[in-house]
Amino acid sequence: MVRRIAPLVVTVAFLASCSSIPDKNIFVPLDSKELAKAMKSDSLFESFYTELREDVDGFNEIEKAKFSDITYRKLFRAESYLDDTAVSGPLYRKWSTEWNEKYGLFDSKVDSVIAYWENYKRTNGLDRYVSVEFAVLDKDYYSYSYDVKDVNMGFRLTPIEGTIEQVKFTYRYSAKINSFYGEKHSCISTTPFSSSVVRYWEVSYSDEKTLKNLSTDSFLRDYDIEIEITDVRKDGINYRLSDLRIPESVEDYLDNNMDFMESYYREKIISELICKDYVRMYKYIIGQEKSLLRSKFPRESVFIEYVEGR
């Protein structure tokens, strides 16, 4: 019995507090007595009033005329409606259930999509023509001191079958303790090679600060390096990684190395490849909120959305 009465008690209390808020046009500032009474009736009114004044004080006369029927009491009631957990709690549970029934099962299909494209990329990747491996961390020193002048990354380029006329690749590295990869660096070799060679590229200034105190062995001990071949020219023919046409959402997922972004990229795969009409849960719930408020507070909802869109 108590559980049935509780929501009614909360609603009555909410309506009572709203009745202490002036039913006055929002473009007319409240005097100190009106404001004090409203703030006393509901502690949230202070922030509501402050934000509202910031929004409407810049309205021109045409805008004021369009919303001349909006009052403090009606607008506060509309904006506070879902703050009542007796109202919002069951609604959010209902909307979450609806979303799960409609969209929740799609995530289980993402792994098979990723596995397919990983295998496709591995089978058709450009490393079937040439192998690129980190070989050595090389340093140049100033002639008059032991200070490091330049740091160079050496990579071993090995043709798989026949001469490679040109190869382009990217690399990035990550400390093993955090697995967070830095920015990608692009390297291109334009001199043909028909046997394994080691070639060097100078690192950027920011990377130099990290690498200048490391040896090849300590770099391999403390860091992981990721290499991706993007372009190969062989027998006069250009081969590009982009020719594989791997879906952008899958590439983004495979390129991501931040755990907190995983769900975001999985949802991108769903919306691009599995369900074109997919809607993220938070967007679905926001849509339901707006639809409900439009039905209960039609004029106030128009005003709220107008302010949000300014």
CSV table of N, CA and C in Angstrom, one decimal, residues 26-29 49-60 63-64 72 310:
chain,number,residue,atom,x,y,z
A,26,ILE,N,8.3,34.5,-18.9
A,26,ILE,CA,9.7,34.3,-18.6
A,26,ILE,C,10.6,35.5,-19.0
A,27,PHE,N,10.1,36.4,-19.9
A,27,PHE,CA,10.9,37.5,-20.3
A,27,PHE,C,10.9,38.7,-19.3
A,28,VAL,N,10.0,38.5,-18.3
A,28,VAL,CA,10.0,39.6,-17.3
A,28,VAL,C,10.7,39.1,-16.1
A,29,PRO,N,11.8,39.7,-15.7
A,29,PRO,CA,12.6,39.3,-14.5
A,29,PRO,C,11.8,39.3,-13.3
A,49,TYR,N,16.7,29.5,-12.9
A,49,TYR,CA,16.5,30.9,-13.2
A,49,TYR,C,17.8,31.6,-13.8
A,50,THR,N,18.9,31.2,-13.2
A,50,THR,CA,20.2,31.8,-13.7
A,50,THR,C,20.4,31.5,-15.2
A,51,GLU,N,20.3,30.2,-15.5
A,51,GLU,CA,20.5,29.7,-16.9
A,51,GLU,C,19.4,30.3,-17.8
A,52,LEU,N,18.2,30.4,-17.3
A,52,LEU,CA,17.1,30.9,-18.2
A,52,LEU,C,17.4,32.4,-18.5
A,53,ARG,N,17.8,33.2,-17.5
A,53,ARG,CA,18.1,34.6,-17.8
A,53,ARG,C,19.2,34.7,-18.8
A,54,GLU,N,20.2,33.9,-18.7
A,54,GLU,CA,21.3,33.9,-19.7
A,54,GLU,C,20.8,33.6,-21.1
A,55,ASP,N,19.8,32.7,-21.2
A,55,ASP,CA,19.3,32.3,-22.5
A,55,ASP,C,18.4,33.4,-23.1
A,56,VAL,N,17.5,33.9,-22.3
A,56,VAL,CA,16.4,34.8,-22.9
A,56,VAL,C,16.8,36.2,-22.9
A,57,ASP,N,17.7,36.7,-22.2
A,57,ASP,CA,18.1,38.1,-22.2
A,57,ASP,C,18.6,38.6,-23.5
A,58,GLY,N,19.0,37.6,-24.3
A,58,GLY,CA,19.5,38.0,-25.7
A,58,GLY,C,18.5,37.8,-26.8
A,59,PHE,N,17.2,37.5,-26.4
A,59,PHE,CA,16.2,37.3,-27.4
A,59,PHE,C,15.7,38.7,-28.0
A,60,ASN,N,15.5,38.7,-29.3
A,60,ASN,CA,14.9,39.9,-29.9
A,60,ASN,C,13.4,39.9,-29.7
A,63,GLU,N,11.4,37.0,-31.3
A,63,GLU,CA,11.5,35.8,-30.5
A,63,GLU,C,10.7,35.8,-29.2
A,64,LYS,N,10.7,37.0,-28.6
A,64,LYS,CA,9.9,37.1,-27.4
A,64,LYS,C,8.4,37.0,-27.7
A,72,TYR,N,7.3,31.0,-16.1
A,72,TYR,CA,8.3,30.3,-15.2
A,72,TYR,C,7.7,29.0,-14.7
A,310,ARG,N,19.9,27.3,-30.7
A,310,ARG,CA,20.4,28.7,-31.0
A,310,ARG,C,21.9,28.7,-31.0
